[in-house]
Amino acid sequence: METARILVVDDEQGMQRLIRQRFRKRIKAQELTFLFAANGLEALQVIKKEADIDVIITDINMPEMDGLSLLRNIAETEAEYKTIVVSAFGDIPNIRAAMNQGAFDFLTKPIDFYDLDTTIQKALGLIRKIQSRKQELEQLKDQLFYQAYHDPLTDLYNRSWFFERVSTLLERPQSELYGVLFIDLDRFKLINDSLGHLSGDKLLKLVSARMREQLQNTGKIARFGGDEFIILLENVPSKKVVCEFADRLKQILDIPFYIEDYEVFIGASIGIIIGSKEYTKPEELLRDADIAMYSAKSQGRGGYQVFDPAMQVSAVETLQLQNDLRRALESDDLYLLYQPIVSLLTGHVDGFEVLTRWRHPQRGAISPITFIPIAEEAGLIIPLGLWVLNAVCDRLSQAQIRADVWRGITINVNVSALQLCQSDLAEKMARVLNKFEISATQIKLEITESCLLDQYDVQMSTLRSLKNLGFKICIDDFGTGYSSLSRLHEFPIDTLKIDRYFIREMTSGSQFRVETVRMIITLAHTLGMDVVAEGVETAEQLQQLQALSCDAIQGYLFSKPVSHEIADSILRNRNTLF
Ligand code: C2E
Ligand code: CA
Ligand code: CA
């Protein structure tokens, strides 16, 4: 045990000698060390010089600074001294005052040394208890700190640690080269699902240990969650060194693991970032590491890829989605919804716009806003367009056989500009119509205004062929494209659909917007076209459009896009807008 240091403050000459004599054995055994001061002021000087004093024994009546003042001064310091006050017998008010100042105990003079010894031991016991409590607290703090930055399962660093570490790394002004490896285990999910979570956990521990062994002291490794790990190599000499490390890592992860008598091949895909000054935020770095990892995965599992800015996640995703979409066209994953178009003359539904939906087996519903551009890029828009027309004609022919209400109902089908570039589009579409014995006059093709700019000639001639077949033509999203109003008359157009942007703005209190809509409607009417407003959501918008002599509306106010069964019941029930 450490020596306890005791400061004795007393102006009495014999005190020092007396104490040395009485505590001789203890001093010799180095259990106690005594220091002396003749008054409060001296005591404060000693305290200042000697940091680790445990107990102070002080007299009250002393010159220069008395015991009570000393106590007050001590109370102002942070240290937790235990002070024992010694005073002449009967000095009760002073003793009370001392206790109120935080004295630990008091003794009366003349000193009973047996009593003093007991009191010193009591004080030291308390001090030790406090110290050990403090130590426990320190340990707890360390433990909490450790937990905050480590993964409990694998004992590797965790995500928070990585973020902090990388943040400091990126803040450094110098441009040292570093490498980040983002590691995703290829078959973890499969193994976890088939062998169970306990085996999955064991596997993660084994994988972690193997990677840590490979890493030694050359870098730091963190588990990022699930089966994702990240390795940080700071201050690397070259890109080559990082790639060589990735290569070795890949090799050791290809060696099978043994779990419950199974030989398990896990494999890993690794995305690599080699950076110096490119990144300022950990998030950016992670995003690119993730992209590189996905690229590695898509190149065949078990490889690694160094991030390259040309490598966009959307590119990888698009590729995947293109393949999925190709499959969807052959399966049942695409379907149609019908959104009613209501005449403002009668209040009845006189048509539907069909909107395609994709129920992706893994990703769930994907919006046409996402998959139409993908279809266009993959050259799938032609088969997709034909699939839609087929599905529409099929449904329409069945509906017409069953119910009269479907006769005379126009179905709007969206057509991509790319489809119009196909010179044989009209021919292909005619074949579909014939197959189902549907008249082209029942179909209205919606073409986005901005499409009619590039490839103008081909599109124009396709449009004329379609028109000649009897299809009705509608300009979609009018007002958002750049085709000038002046050229509108060149197109064989029946209907103009005002984009929902204008409809929304119309009721925002802007008189300018109302005037724009009025102008569009007037112009369309002059050119012999009728006008549909899309995205009508409120009664106020409806009123305005009625006042502006708009012909029909489409929007959530009347109905969202619905299934063909609901479309059917809307017609049968003769639901009306007003
Ligand atoms: P669009 O032709 O402008 O279709 C109208 C879109 O507005 C639909 O979105 C519809 O659900 C939504 N909508 C309808 N009423 C309201 C309303 O009151 N408020 C608001 N905020 N929105 C409303 P959706 O179904 O997501 O379609 C998005 C776009 O995808 C369509 O825009 C169309 O350009 C394209 N699309 C959909 N199906 C096909 C298709 O079969 N072929 C082609 N080429 N394009 C399609
Ligand atoms: Ca449309
Ligand atoms: Ca539209």
JSON list of C-alpha atoms and ligand atoms in Angstrom, two decimals, residues 446 476-477 497 499-500 534, ligand 3:
[
{"chain": "A", "resi": 446, "resn": "GLU", "atom": "CA", "xyz": [-50.34, 10.82, -75.65]},
{"chain": "A", "resi": 476, "resn": "ASP", "atom": "CA", "xyz": [-49.06, 15.61, -73.16]},
{"chain": "A", "resi": 477, "resn": "ASP", "atom": "CA", "xyz": [-47.55, 17.85, -70.50]},
{"chain": "A", "resi": 497, "resn": "LYS", "atom": "CA", "xyz": [-53.24, 18.28, -72.11]},
{"chain": "A", "resi": 499, "resn": "ASP", "atom": "CA", "xyz": [-49.35, 20.04, -67.53]},
{"chain": "A", "resi": 500, "resn": "ARG", "atom": "CA", "xyz": [-50.22, 19.77, -63.83]},
{"chain": "A", "resi": 534, "resn": "GLU", "atom": "CA", "xyz": [-54.22, 17.15, -65.57]},
{"chain": "B", "resi": 3, "resn": "CA", "atom": "CA", "xyz": [-49.00, 14.43, -68.39]}
]
